[in-house]
Amino acid sequence: MEVIHSWSAPRSLSTSLMYSFSQRDDIEVLDEPLYANFLKISGFNRPYKEQLLAETESDGNKVVKDIICGPGNKKYRFCKHMSKQRVLGLPEDLMKKGKHFILIRNPLDILPSFDKVVSPSFFELGLLELVHIYNELSESGKPPPVIDAEELQKDPEATLRGLCDDLEIPFQPSMLSWEAGPKPIDGLWAPWWYNTVHKSTGFKEQQKYPKPFPFSLYDILEHSLPLYNMLRRHVKKKSSLLSSPLPPPDLPVPANEKLLVWVGDEIVTREDAKVSVFDSITQGGDSVWEGLRVYNKKIFKLEEHLDRMSDSAKALAFENVPSRNEIKEAVFKTLIRNGMFDDAHIRLSLTRGKKVTSGMSPSLNLYGCTLIVLAEWKPPVYDNERGIVLVTASTRRNSPNNLDSKIHHNNLLNNILAKVESNNAKADDAIMLDKDGFVSETNATNIFVVKKGRVLTPHADYCLPGITRATVMDLVVKEQFILEERRISLSEVHSADEVWTTGTMGELSPVVKVDGRTIGDGKVGPVTKKLQASFKKLTEESGVPIQNYLET
């Protein structure tokens, strides 16, 4: 006989699921065989405790060896377990033998109906033990299937078929219904707990709109909901009001699937890297940011980027800004924790912080700024050997009369609208013009043009005065090319000998075609190559060392 172990929290449709399995012709069912041992060991009281201890085996060793794993008359034995009943001292066979699965339910649905017999508590929910069970089985090489009660109610047949497939047992249609009323398989505690399920004849879809949540239980919910969500990530089929029908996408760099991110004042996993819905960045894009790149254990132009972040925060009148040293320490710690010492990119954001209530006014920001350090494995995002293609967007760059581009802010809709145009044209990026029709920058980078040995770049009036831009301008002079910072018309770009863009994400990227016009001979030009080599040499030699990582 093969044992199938069902692990769940109370009020999770576990009894309904037990009734479902009991309808099979190849299975026998045990209702919480570890219950008496749990009450004996824990000392917890229940209205039926004395009767249960008198009539049921309470020795955990005997229960596991003789009852759960004992001989039987059917092919399978289904054991319904509450996770909290897995106490210390039980034989290893409990977890090593048989097949296991986990049934979860949202604490928002469990807690309002929990206190019919006992008061709800974090321990009584047993979600922490469910996580332990999942991890223990996963570490043994047998991660258990996880099903959600919500899915079971919405589509019983599909959920049960999927579960049976995972358990490698055939699905039987009889599992979808049962007769109403008490069952011989019920534990003696059924009169206290099973009144509702005794009225059922199958899995009934939950009401469309739930009951109000009792906020006296908010603390328990706050502790238990992350554990539920942790387990829910392992549910194969998930549906919700706003769920996406799309499959999980492939990441550009698979190594970034597992990252550690600094958010606020702590390092969290990629999945938990979230900001509050009250944060200014969600309320209005009210945030500043910098892009940093790591080369050979050093952060390139770190001080310059922090200068610009400070200037941007001051221009936007941020208050309670973290100190420069605090920001640097967060950056260093994030890189060290991720083991990122080369070929990495950092998206460093500083939001105005959380608000006490939703609204536009900065007077509502009373918590201080939120710091985000997102480090990823990320090589340059453009093809810097063969070159990129640009188109000119109809979306104009912001005027300083509207929003000064010298503030490196997160409100990027102006740039994004231009990027939409380049995506539609299947180009790499879009050139953005100023209000008078002169070239400003691309949606993501600064731009340079070479004509008859002269290197031209637009004034930083309608564009961000980029740090990579400034670096390349210095290199142009160092390499003894003539540099002109002036207005550039679009026709000058179309007829240029060479064009390139600059930015932290892409470094120095040659442009081989603009609006269908081939730039030069369509290949990377000599000035571009010269400056690419100079830039590469500079990144190898300069930068702020990642502090103390060798010692740590």
XYZ file of C-alpha atoms in Angstrom:
552
model
C 0.000 0.000 0.000
C 1.307 3.452 -0.943
C 0.604 6.329 1.428
C -0.456 9.735 0.147
C 0.094 12.498 2.709
C -1.942 15.689 2.497
C -0.507 18.604 4.531
C -2.528 21.740 5.147
C -3.635 24.437 7.549
C -7.078 24.332 9.202
C -10.074 25.660 7.243
C -8.340 24.952 3.935
C -10.880 22.600 2.291
C -8.781 19.721 3.579
C -11.870 17.781 4.681
C -13.548 18.313 1.315
C -10.401 17.035 -0.346
C -10.392 14.020 1.976
C -14.011 13.299 0.956
C -12.958 13.643 -2.684
C -10.218 11.022 -2.353
C -12.506 8.746 -0.332
C -14.735 8.365 -3.408
C -12.010 6.463 -5.256
C -12.275 2.709 -5.448
C -8.575 2.155 -4.818
C -8.020 4.169 -1.640
C -8.693 4.174 2.087
C -8.682 7.376 4.135
C -7.396 8.417 7.554
C -8.624 11.676 9.098
C -5.775 13.370 11.010
C -4.203 10.226 12.491
C -1.590 12.348 14.333
C -4.177 14.455 16.187
C -4.159 12.559 19.481
C -0.343 12.514 19.595
C -0.331 16.268 18.940
C -2.683 17.008 21.849
C -0.766 14.679 24.145
C 2.619 16.238 23.326
C 1.574 19.884 23.033
C -0.779 20.017 25.989
C -3.290 22.072 24.014
C -6.895 21.751 25.058
C -9.869 20.901 22.876
C -13.493 20.154 23.874
C -13.024 16.549 22.754
C -9.471 16.045 24.056
C -10.221 13.463 26.757
C -12.408 11.404 24.461
C -9.825 11.538 21.692
C -6.992 10.418 23.951
C -9.154 7.620 25.381
C -10.350 6.243 22.056
C -7.434 6.943 19.683
C -3.793 5.876 19.609
C -1.700 8.776 20.954
C 1.764 7.257 20.691
C 3.312 8.951 17.641
C 5.681 6.067 16.924
C 2.858 3.555 16.869
C 0.633 5.827 14.798
C 3.283 6.212 12.086
C 4.466 2.586 12.032
C 1.227 0.703 12.647
C -1.524 2.990 11.373
C -0.138 5.342 8.739
C 2.424 2.923 7.318
C 0.686 -0.278 8.385
C -0.858 -2.900 6.085
C -4.158 -2.234 4.320
C -6.635 -3.597 1.829
C -6.437 -0.951 -0.898
C -3.700 0.212 -3.280
C -3.429 3.633 -1.624
C -3.951 5.175 1.790
C -4.805 8.884 1.995
C -3.754 10.624 5.219
C -5.101 14.066 5.942
C -2.643 15.941 8.178
C -2.638 19.361 9.779
C 0.918 20.696 9.497
C 1.078 21.732 13.168
C 0.531 18.096 14.152
C 3.983 17.185 12.849
C 5.702 17.506 16.226
C 9.237 16.547 17.191
C 9.998 12.899 17.893
C 7.937 11.317 15.125
C 9.646 8.536 13.136
C 11.517 9.497 9.967
C 9.282 7.169 7.957
C 6.515 9.769 8.176
C 8.330 12.016 5.692
C 10.509 9.473 3.898
C 7.776 7.040 2.901
C 4.878 7.664 0.577
C 3.986 10.683 -1.518
C 3.312 14.140 -0.139
C 1.460 17.201 -1.337
C 0.562 20.525 0.246
C -2.829 22.241 0.221
C -2.781 25.979 0.907
C -5.418 28.629 1.360
C -5.160 32.387 1.670
C -5.151 33.455 5.356
C -7.575 36.198 4.318
C -10.097 33.402 3.759
C -9.061 31.216 6.699
C -8.918 33.666 9.569
C -12.487 35.084 9.468
C -13.984 31.601 10.034
C -11.309 30.127 12.270
C -12.478 30.812 15.828
C -15.442 28.434 16.022
C -13.592 26.105 18.406
C -10.204 27.692 19.124
C -8.904 31.232 18.919
C -6.866 31.958 15.803
C -3.119 32.330 16.219
C -0.012 32.197 14.070
C 0.804 28.744 15.466
C -2.692 27.341 14.927
C -2.543 28.337 11.249
C 0.531 26.137 10.787
C 1.823 27.982 7.726
C 5.371 28.119 9.029
C 5.384 24.350 9.430
C 3.977 23.994 5.898
C 6.981 25.949 4.626
C 9.272 23.678 6.665
C 7.606 20.620 5.150
C 7.994 21.980 1.640
C 11.654 22.838 2.182
C 12.464 19.528 3.848
C 10.923 17.494 1.045
C 12.545 19.708 -1.601
C 15.968 19.296 -0.013
C 15.499 15.533 -0.127
C 15.004 15.804 -3.879
C 11.224 15.348 -3.812
C 9.540 18.777 -3.901
C 5.850 18.199 -3.136
C 3.077 19.439 -5.416
C 1.307 22.512 -4.024
C -2.357 23.195 -4.765
C -4.390 26.226 -3.750
C -7.896 25.910 -2.334
C -8.984 28.794 -4.548
C -8.022 26.839 -7.656
C -9.729 23.753 -6.269
C -12.962 25.704 -5.944
C -12.709 27.417 -9.316
C -11.859 24.348 -11.392
C -12.057 21.152 -9.332
C -11.529 18.729 -12.197
C -8.468 20.437 -13.678
C -6.906 20.879 -10.247
C -7.538 17.279 -9.225
C -6.326 15.937 -12.554
C -3.134 17.945 -12.162
C -2.666 16.705 -8.611
C -3.215 13.089 -9.644
C -0.662 13.501 -12.425
C 1.858 14.881 -9.935
C 1.161 11.986 -7.555
C 1.368 9.535 -10.470
C -2.038 8.052 -9.789
C -4.944 7.872 -12.258
C -7.672 10.490 -11.943
C -11.151 9.152 -11.219
C -14.263 11.264 -12.030
C -15.865 10.011 -8.812
C -13.548 12.414 -6.943
C -15.683 15.374 -8.039
C -18.714 14.665 -5.805
C -19.901 12.927 -2.646
C -23.085 12.543 -0.641
C -24.017 15.143 1.944
C -23.869 14.336 5.651
C -21.380 12.857 8.144
C -19.012 10.129 6.985
C -17.659 7.025 8.729
C -14.162 8.317 8.008
C -14.731 11.526 10.021
C -12.660 12.088 13.114
C -14.617 12.333 16.366
C -14.058 16.116 16.299
C -16.336 16.384 13.253
C -19.355 17.825 15.181
C -17.227 20.826 16.170
C -15.650 21.494 12.768
C -17.453 19.793 9.866
C -20.994 21.229 9.904
C -20.481 23.234 6.717
C -18.693 20.520 4.757
C -21.394 18.008 5.766
C -23.860 20.107 3.766
C -21.695 19.940 0.655
C -21.772 17.460 -2.217
C -18.717 18.782 -4.058
C -16.270 21.658 -4.316
C -18.391 24.793 -4.312
C -16.895 27.939 -5.824
C -16.379 30.597 -3.206
C -18.501 33.711 -3.188
C -17.479 36.338 -5.702
C -17.032 38.971 -3.030
C -15.584 38.008 0.360
C -16.706 39.118 3.786
C -14.970 42.074 5.467
C -11.765 41.036 7.170
C -11.733 41.273 11.007
C -8.894 43.720 11.591
C -8.392 42.448 15.114
C -6.543 39.626 13.304
C -4.378 41.972 11.204
C -1.142 41.088 13.056
C -1.617 37.370 12.395
C -2.378 38.100 8.751
C 0.750 40.248 8.444
C 2.919 37.380 9.719
C 1.225 34.585 7.805
C 0.511 36.111 4.391
C 4.187 36.121 3.272
C 4.396 32.403 4.064
C 1.271 31.695 2.038
C 2.662 33.715 -0.865
C 5.971 31.853 -0.592
C 4.160 28.535 -1.038
C 1.823 29.918 -3.690
C 4.794 30.563 -5.979
C 5.050 26.777 -6.357
C 1.441 26.300 -7.472
C 1.489 25.237 -11.114
C -1.797 26.839 -12.036
C -2.683 30.172 -10.498
C -5.570 32.487 -11.271
C -6.572 35.779 -9.773
C -8.596 38.849 -10.663
C -5.638 40.482 -12.410
C -3.527 37.456 -13.310
C -1.599 37.505 -16.560
C -2.377 34.789 -19.132
C 1.232 34.940 -20.304
C 3.769 32.264 -19.391
C 6.831 33.331 -17.369
C 9.251 35.011 -19.799
C 12.866 34.049 -20.317
C 15.303 36.488 -18.734
C 17.899 38.193 -20.966
C 20.548 36.984 -18.512
C 19.369 33.758 -16.782
C 21.789 34.303 -13.886
C 19.602 37.230 -12.802
C 16.795 34.875 -11.800
C 18.278 34.845 -8.310
C 19.299 38.284 -7.098
C 19.619 40.109 -3.818
C 18.277 43.665 -3.912
C 18.571 46.535 -1.460
C 15.164 48.097 -0.745
C 14.789 50.711 1.968
C 17.162 49.546 4.669
C 17.488 45.823 3.936
C 18.560 43.272 1.364
C 15.775 41.052 0.032
C 15.354 38.421 -2.683
C 14.274 39.299 -6.211
C 10.739 38.076 -5.579
C 10.428 40.229 -2.456
C 12.055 43.336 -3.950
C 9.017 45.593 -3.746
C 8.202 49.107 -2.571
C 5.089 50.248 -0.752
C 2.009 51.272 -2.723
C 2.279 54.492 -0.668
C 5.773 55.189 -2.016
C 6.174 58.318 -4.109
C 7.601 56.341 -7.009
C 4.244 54.567 -7.413
C 2.201 57.675 -6.634
C 3.812 59.878 -9.289
C 7.184 58.631 -10.474
C 8.629 60.930 -7.803
C 12.143 59.561 -7.652
C 15.673 60.107 -8.950
C 18.041 57.464 -10.261
C 21.499 56.684 -11.550
C 22.959 53.897 -13.658
C 26.317 52.548 -12.496
C 28.599 49.971 -14.071
C 31.106 47.673 -12.398
C 34.425 46.885 -14.074
C 37.078 44.669 -12.512
C 36.101 45.148 -8.855
C 35.560 48.902 -9.284
C 32.503 51.119 -9.810
C 33.102 53.479 -12.717
C 32.455 57.195 -12.021
C 30.715 56.442 -8.725
C 31.408 59.840 -7.173
C 30.144 61.687 -10.246
C 26.924 59.675 -10.240
C 26.378 60.339 -6.551
C 26.975 64.052 -7.162
C 24.262 64.057 -9.795
C 21.879 62.072 -7.622
C 22.406 64.569 -4.812
C 21.795 67.494 -7.172
C 18.642 65.882 -8.564
C 17.280 65.161 -5.076
C 18.001 68.731 -4.008
C 16.327 70.150 -7.128
C 13.207 68.127 -6.303
C 13.343 69.274 -2.649
C 13.754 65.791 -1.177
C 14.061 65.711 2.594
C 15.621 63.139 4.937
C 17.975 61.950 2.216
C 20.433 59.162 3.211
C 24.005 60.333 3.568
C 26.501 59.748 0.789
C 28.325 57.169 2.903
C 25.071 55.336 3.644
C 24.285 55.109 -0.058
C 27.783 53.891 -0.871
C 27.641 51.256 1.874
C 24.312 49.988 0.521
C 25.823 49.749 -2.971
C 28.934 47.932 -1.746
C 26.972 45.490 0.415
C 24.561 44.681 -2.405
C 27.388 43.961 -4.821
C 29.273 41.866 -2.279
C 26.204 39.825 -1.340
C 25.604 39.087 -5.029
C 29.275 38.398 -5.731
C 29.192 40.988 -8.524
C 32.653 42.398 -9.147
C 32.685 42.732 -12.932
C 30.311 43.076 -15.902
C 27.463 44.212 -13.656
C 25.075 47.157 -13.831
C 23.415 48.933 -10.923
C 20.116 50.780 -11.113
C 20.370 53.092 -8.099
C 17.080 54.805 -7.196
C 16.159 57.235 -4.452
C 12.450 57.915 -4.059
C 10.893 60.688 -2.000
C 9.700 57.850 0.205
C 6.413 56.604 1.613
C 3.425 58.832 2.173
C 1.093 58.717 5.163
C -1.817 58.668 2.699
C -2.033 58.704 -1.077
C -1.677 62.110 -2.662
C 0.599 64.400 -4.625
C 1.914 66.689 -1.909
C 5.461 66.112 -0.591
C 4.124 67.212 2.791
C 2.676 63.699 3.047
C 6.156 62.164 2.895
C 7.006 61.727 6.557
C 9.041 58.499 6.521
C 12.184 59.645 4.732
C 13.512 58.598 1.334
C 13.516 55.028 0.013
C 16.811 53.748 -1.378
C 16.828 50.971 -3.989
C 20.007 49.259 -5.184
C 19.240 46.863 -8.049
C 22.406 45.145 -9.261
C 22.232 42.782 -12.239
C 24.588 40.827 -14.412
C 24.306 42.953 -17.533
C 26.759 43.393 -20.408
C 26.298 46.493 -22.618
C 22.780 46.415 -24.015
C 23.689 47.468 -27.583
C 25.739 45.821 -30.314
C 28.896 47.897 -30.017
C 30.759 45.953 -32.678
C 28.338 45.987 -35.614
C 26.386 49.067 -34.606
C 22.765 50.032 -33.985
C 19.877 51.558 -35.950
C 17.968 54.688 -34.933
C 14.774 56.379 -36.078
C 13.559 59.872 -35.281
C 10.585 60.035 -32.937
C 7.699 62.471 -33.280
C 7.716 62.796 -29.477
C 9.718 65.910 -28.561
C 12.115 66.101 -25.644
C 10.922 68.029 -22.609
C 11.748 71.706 -22.495
C 13.390 73.134 -19.355
C 10.222 75.248 -19.196
C 8.317 72.050 -18.427
C 10.729 69.619 -16.761
C 14.457 70.238 -16.679
C 16.383 67.297 -18.132
C 19.252 68.069 -15.773
C 17.106 66.448 -13.066
C 17.706 62.734 -13.493
C 14.199 61.702 -12.466
C 12.193 58.498 -12.820
C 9.252 60.136 -14.586
C 10.299 58.764 -17.975
C 7.036 58.748 -19.946
C 8.415 61.285 -22.399
C 11.287 58.909 -23.220
C 9.079 55.830 -23.160
C 6.706 57.295 -25.780
C 9.709 57.781 -28.051
C 10.888 54.236 -27.319
C 7.457 52.937 -28.340
C 8.021 54.574 -31.714
C 11.431 52.943 -32.107
C 10.003 49.550 -31.117
C 7.267 49.925 -33.715
C 9.923 50.765 -36.319
C 12.014 47.780 -35.169
C 14.928 50.113 -34.444
C 17.234 50.019 -31.439
C 16.342 53.488 -30.149
C 14.753 56.790 -31.194
C 16.307 60.211 -31.697
C 14.354 62.920 -29.882
C 14.287 66.516 -31.108
C 13.857 69.686 -29.070
C 10.970 72.142 -29.533
C 12.766 73.825 -32.439
C 13.486 70.592 -34.296
C 17.154 70.270 -33.364
C 18.614 66.976 -32.139
C 18.539 66.554 -28.372
C 19.391 62.936 -27.523
C 17.897 59.482 -27.947
C 15.244 58.128 -25.644
C 17.994 56.520 -23.512
C 21.394 57.960 -24.478
C 23.312 61.053 -25.524
C 24.373 61.402 -29.141
C 27.557 62.391 -30.994
C 28.110 63.136 -34.681
C 31.365 63.176 -36.678
C 31.642 65.326 -39.789
C 34.969 65.992 -41.577
C 37.027 65.219 -38.494
C 34.931 67.334 -36.137
C 33.011 65.713 -33.266
C 29.666 67.396 -32.585
C 27.240 66.907 -29.706
C 24.091 68.864 -28.739
C 24.050 71.356 -25.889
C 22.681 69.803 -22.699
C 19.635 72.076 -22.698
C 16.990 69.560 -23.699
C 18.964 66.465 -22.810
C 20.502 64.886 -19.769
C 24.125 65.980 -19.296
C 25.246 62.376 -19.119
C 28.273 61.280 -17.159
C 29.375 58.943 -19.938
C 28.783 61.864 -22.317
C 31.114 64.070 -20.277
C 33.696 61.278 -20.115
C 33.660 60.825 -23.872
C 33.878 64.584 -24.437
C 37.065 64.579 -22.363
C 38.404 61.666 -24.387
C 37.632 63.478 -27.650
C 39.826 66.357 -26.539
C 42.484 64.013 -25.155
C 42.676 62.193 -28.487
C 43.093 65.598 -30.183
C 39.855 65.622 -32.121
C 37.988 68.906 -32.543
C 34.942 69.015 -30.243
C 31.945 71.275 -30.849
C 28.977 71.481 -28.505
C 26.204 73.168 -30.486
C 22.807 72.824 -32.065
C 22.672 69.943 -34.557
C 19.977 69.613 -37.193
C 18.568 66.231 -38.198
C 19.961 66.521 -41.719
C 23.454 66.796 -40.210
C 22.892 63.443 -38.537
C 21.630 61.896 -41.783
C 24.714 63.091 -43.663
C 27.268 62.443 -40.905
C 30.447 60.444 -41.421
C 29.985 58.720 -38.049
C 27.395 58.714 -35.263
C 27.510 57.130 -31.831
C 25.546 57.222 -28.608
C 26.778 57.162 -25.021
C 25.316 55.890 -21.766
C 26.112 53.684 -18.799
C 23.889 50.866 -20.068
C 25.480 50.725 -23.525
C 28.829 52.500 -23.142
C 29.864 53.917 -26.558
C 27.589 52.506 -29.273
C 28.178 53.116 -33.003
C 25.152 54.030 -35.141
C 25.111 52.623 -38.684
C 21.693 53.760 -39.888
C 19.279 56.612 -39.025
C 15.796 56.934 -40.552
C 16.779 54.555 -43.343
C 19.942 56.525 -44.219
C 23.225 54.663 -43.988
C 25.742 56.497 -41.836
C 29.145 56.720 -43.556
C 29.871 53.348 -45.145
C 27.535 51.528 -42.754
C 30.375 50.293 -40.572
C 31.960 51.426 -37.331
C 34.075 54.464 -38.171
C 37.704 55.149 -37.204
C 36.927 57.952 -34.733
C 34.351 55.757 -33.026
C 36.806 52.855 -32.796
C 39.503 55.125 -31.388
C 37.232 56.456 -28.675
C 35.832 52.998 -27.876
C 39.386 51.809 -27.216
C 40.156 54.857 -25.074
C 36.946 54.386 -23.109
C 37.694 50.703 -22.520
C 41.179 51.557 -21.262
C 39.725 54.179 -18.918
C 37.218 51.748 -17.414
C 40.000 49.234 -16.788
C 42.182 51.754 -14.990
C 39.787 53.947 -13.013
C 36.835 53.586 -10.653
C 36.044 53.340 -6.970
C 37.068 49.953 -5.514
C 34.298 47.864 -3.989
C 35.201 48.374 -0.345
C 36.386 45.548 1.872
C 35.001 42.689 -0.186
C 38.298 40.816 0.021
C 38.307 41.076 3.808
C 34.694 39.953 4.061
